[in-house]
């Protein structure tokens, strides 16, 4: 309860967040940089960038392209590996009164399991499985676009996870509810969505793709209608808590996701335009609650 | 806490075809800024989300002002070019690490190419010893007076020979038998690569300021990387231009592109 | 050849368009309204709104929602039926020196075939099969999101089509190349893409979806990165001509699609903001050609 | 050829909380416009693609001006509210069909609700005979003087009773024992529906101006439909508010929502 007497607490698979705001993995580093712009204590949780078992170099540059109301990235999950993460970033984040959600990347099931096993003994609150990584063993198809693979990787990883397991879905599928059901059956305690759409941009003067990797992940306000639709569909299809994201930049955007069925929301690309975006979203939610005399977010969640 | 600031545009004038010089009244940034750092400029158009990184060309700590010199190359810089004196613009900075100024060097060589020239102006103000500035342009030179005012010797090369030496800046360096104890440089990557080769052959330490497409500009997104290795090592890392750079030692950079 | 000596002609399955510009089905009516703003003679082709065998009432209002850099529609293919179309719209369009592409809607294979058979004897140039319609017989799954169904409907319809057959793909699929290959095997002479993404928007004050139909088709500049990526992928996967669309509003946008492999482009949502958009796109293409001394679009098509 | 025009904003003033009156210098539209037609206003913000349909409140054919009265209810109208006199705005029109004015009627009843009131002002200027204007608002009335200037009698209802009769406009009509030969109306659908029922019972022909979310505004997208039937028939059609309307006869409209 804060001083306005608003109840912003949300429970994600047994972990209580003081409010429904987290950050979208990969857009917020491990919180250090944005911690110079906002008070991290104010966030319900910090979701850190994806970590893998060993350091990954990621894709070549250019990795960033701007599009109309959005952007593309082809960072390719560059990260220093789980050991470095545990050593450097957890102690930093634990200084703050916020929950830690660790996003996990892997190119094969054993690799995912290795990271999750290592994290199980670390001081973190929730694990978020990023199943949009290319599955090198199966020739590059991502785990997240195949029902069977999504189920299998969730099930295997779940055996190693001591913390509740969030599975993060890719929107690049024909039927998102099918994948959502598969990961819940596999043991997901919560679902987050959406990861980036697959997009492309071309430099017409150089006559080549802007990204060295040709295609990249499409995010930002432009994609919100797709994200919202998928959150709505998944909320109707499964009963685990949902963390909604995709283009959220204002409190109003966040309210749309809560109405559609999200329990919490993540702010991603918006941070790049406005380093205070996550706090602005939180303030916007509070204003909405005050405007309509809403005491608890349960009053409006999933009522659509 | 850091924050995006709203800066008053004191001046914004065309100084060369498609190139503008914008003076911002922004005490806080002027006070902290060092040569070689940059700022993020934010567009007003909502369809353009990402900040535009622009190097700081000059810093006036007394008046609390900075000067940015930028080329209109796309939609964002076009928007900036249309800003009128008295209007304001959102800006974040100073960002990145500036040049590592070595005041002990007696002979400084400065190498600039096109829109890479601006940050070298502020740099030269802080150098002790002789300064030779070698600049390469396609056709028209700029900022010459700014360098000369500080007491530097300026040598120009243009691709078409319209001004100065006809050829590129490396040819000019060779042509002039340039000698120095250190090179500071900023410009297009192919130019930097070529000059880095020459510097290596001549055993002159060289700093290069790199550019890369950015999203956050503050080190959070890992979007703006370049390949950097420990001197004399084989294995490289992807380092962030915005946070680990934009200035690197030329022998750290993997010049493979 | 126009006076600037630029060769803008394109051949779509044997039909020569004087330039690569057409309109996106459903955004341009049958040309009457925009014919008051632009000279229809200047367009390579006019693609008309979807027609079905009998009149369709479409979905309830509200049918339109605006999103960041884009929009949603749930028109639901309202149309007066193929007979009315042939009677009223073909004579109107035939006054102009432009090709006529007729977009065909259906809720079952026999219905599609009926429309196409009727159109076969009509004075039109190309048929565009919209396989994003809900397939009522199979319980609402659209033909365009299932490889087998996409193949089947194309093959059946092809038997009735006297004019070359364009099949228009839905982007709401895991693998667009799979669908593209299936329709080419089914007999498609050309492919157009993308139709709208599926999106949603919520009125947070009324706490209900803006569209009466809850979800709707998402179009406009916001979706361009997805459209471009899919055109690129499909151009690599099949060898029939491609008509690219999705967020095209300027000549530069169109050049991106041509570089990615499109032979022609369609202007859709952009017409709503700028009734001259199709002509502006054409002019923009010409400017680009002049800037780089390009004499024929073949010089740049699909070079990425 | 028709085209979107750039109109000079001669005036743009707040006339009631959150409600603005904007005067545009736009000869071409002023000359063609009729009461009950509307214009498309286009936003400057690139993120907002779709035009905003706004009814024409007053037409000054001599000066070549039109007046629009609009409420700030979202991002687009907020942008309009911030436009300053002397700036310009893109506008397309006149669009739609206006009211079907019947000069033979001696007793005209006008019914307006909230932001549906503006188009009725121009209408009243063209009516012969007596005019009684019944307006319903939540709390604060507007445009009363404009109607009175033309010589109409104005009757106000507000939900909270702050001005005029406390209650809705239908209750006011009944309370006043309103009589007339024709009703012209514009306002929220529930109000129109209620009044249409009353009109039917009293055998008074009624015209209603409807609103619907639009994309093109010119009849091309089939986005803005309402259900319309032939009088006394069962089966209905989806007609376009922008092109077939916005004015319909109340007994054509299917009042099911
Ligand atoms: C550290 C740094 C310092 C710079 N300093 C200067 C300077 O002092 N003067 C100057 O004229 N330019 C400078 N640039 C380049 C400048 O950032 C780009 O020219 C500018 O972002 C182009 O924006 P636009 O909207 O006009 O182009 P658009 O092509 O419309 O921009 C689209 C996107 O691409 C990015 N982009 C396009 N070109 C470049 C580029 N060359 N480098 C990085 N991002 C790019 C934009 O930031 C934007 O996100 C610098 C770049 C970096 C990284
Ligand atoms: C024929 C017609 C005449 C109108 N005349 C007037 C008038 O004279 N004065 C006035 O104040 N309002 C009028 N309206 C309503 C006006 O169009 C909306 O209030 C306005 O579009 C809201 O825009 P926004 O950007 O502020 O709202 P937002 O909610 O941000 O707009 C988002 C989208 O929804 C649409 N929209 C939102 N509300 C409405 C609505 N009530 N009707 C239609 N579209 C809507 C917008 O046009 C836009 O496309 C009229 C509507 C129609 C259809
Ligand atoms: C630069 C960048 C890096 C990202 N890295 C990751 C990542 O490591 N793991 C992950 O699951 N999602 C990653 N994402 C996806 C975001 O977490 C988020 O799902 C997506 O961007 C949609 O939200 P947004 O529109 O608010 O950014 C990344 C996104 C961006 C823009
Ligand atoms: C209002 C509206 C109606 C549409 N109707 C049809 C249709 O009848 N048949 C069809 O194949 N596509 C239809 N579309 C999809 C467009 O033709 C086009 O594929 C899509 O909008 C993407 O292009 P854009 O972003 O340029 O609009 C419609 C789109 C809109 C916005
Ligand atoms: S731009 Fe984000 S890390 Fe450099
Ligand atoms: S708004 Fe397009 S038909 Fe009415």
Short mmCIF file of C-alpha atoms and ligand atoms in Angstrom, two decimals, chain C residues 26-27 33-34 63-64 75 272, chain D residues 38 40 51 53 212-225 239-244, ligand 6:
data_model
loop_
_atom_site.label_atom_id
_atom_site.label_comp_id
_atom_site.label_asym_id
_atom_site.label_seq_id
_atom_site.Cartn_x
_atom_site.Cartn_y
_atom_site.Cartn_z
CA UNK C 26 -10.22 -2.53 -49.74
CA UNK C 27 -8.50 0.80 -49.31
CA UNK C 33 -13.73 8.18 -54.74
CA UNK C 34 -9.97 8.57 -55.26
CA UNK C 63 -14.85 -0.96 -37.63
CA UNK C 64 -11.93 1.44 -37.46
CA UNK C 75 -14.80 -4.09 -42.27
CA UNK C 272 -6.51 7.60 -46.07
CA UNK D 38 -18.24 17.96 -42.15
CA UNK D 40 -11.55 15.99 -42.30
CA UNK D 51 -8.25 12.30 -40.31
CA UNK D 53 -14.07 14.30 -38.91
CA UNK D 212 -18.92 6.77 -36.57
CA UNK D 213 -15.19 6.08 -36.50
CA UNK D 214 -13.80 6.80 -39.93
CA UNK D 215 -10.69 6.08 -41.95
CA UNK D 216 -11.02 7.81 -45.33
CA UNK D 217 -14.03 10.07 -44.79
CA UNK D 218 -14.84 9.94 -48.51
CA UNK D 219 -16.60 6.62 -49.00
CA UNK D 220 -13.70 4.41 -50.06
CA UNK D 221 -12.95 2.23 -47.03
CA UNK D 222 -16.44 1.22 -45.86
CA UNK D 223 -15.28 1.76 -42.31
CA UNK D 224 -17.94 4.13 -41.00
CA UNK D 225 -21.15 2.24 -41.37
CA UNK D 239 -24.53 2.43 -45.20
CA UNK D 240 -21.57 4.79 -45.01
CA UNK D 241 -21.94 7.62 -42.56
CA UNK D 242 -19.34 9.68 -44.43
CA UNK D 243 -20.84 9.41 -47.87
CA UNK D 244 -24.45 8.29 -47.53
S1 LIG E 6 -14.77 6.61 -43.57
FE1 LIG E 6 -14.18 5.44 -45.29
S2 LIG E 6 -16.13 4.91 -46.11
FE2 LIG E 6 -16.64 6.29 -44.54
#
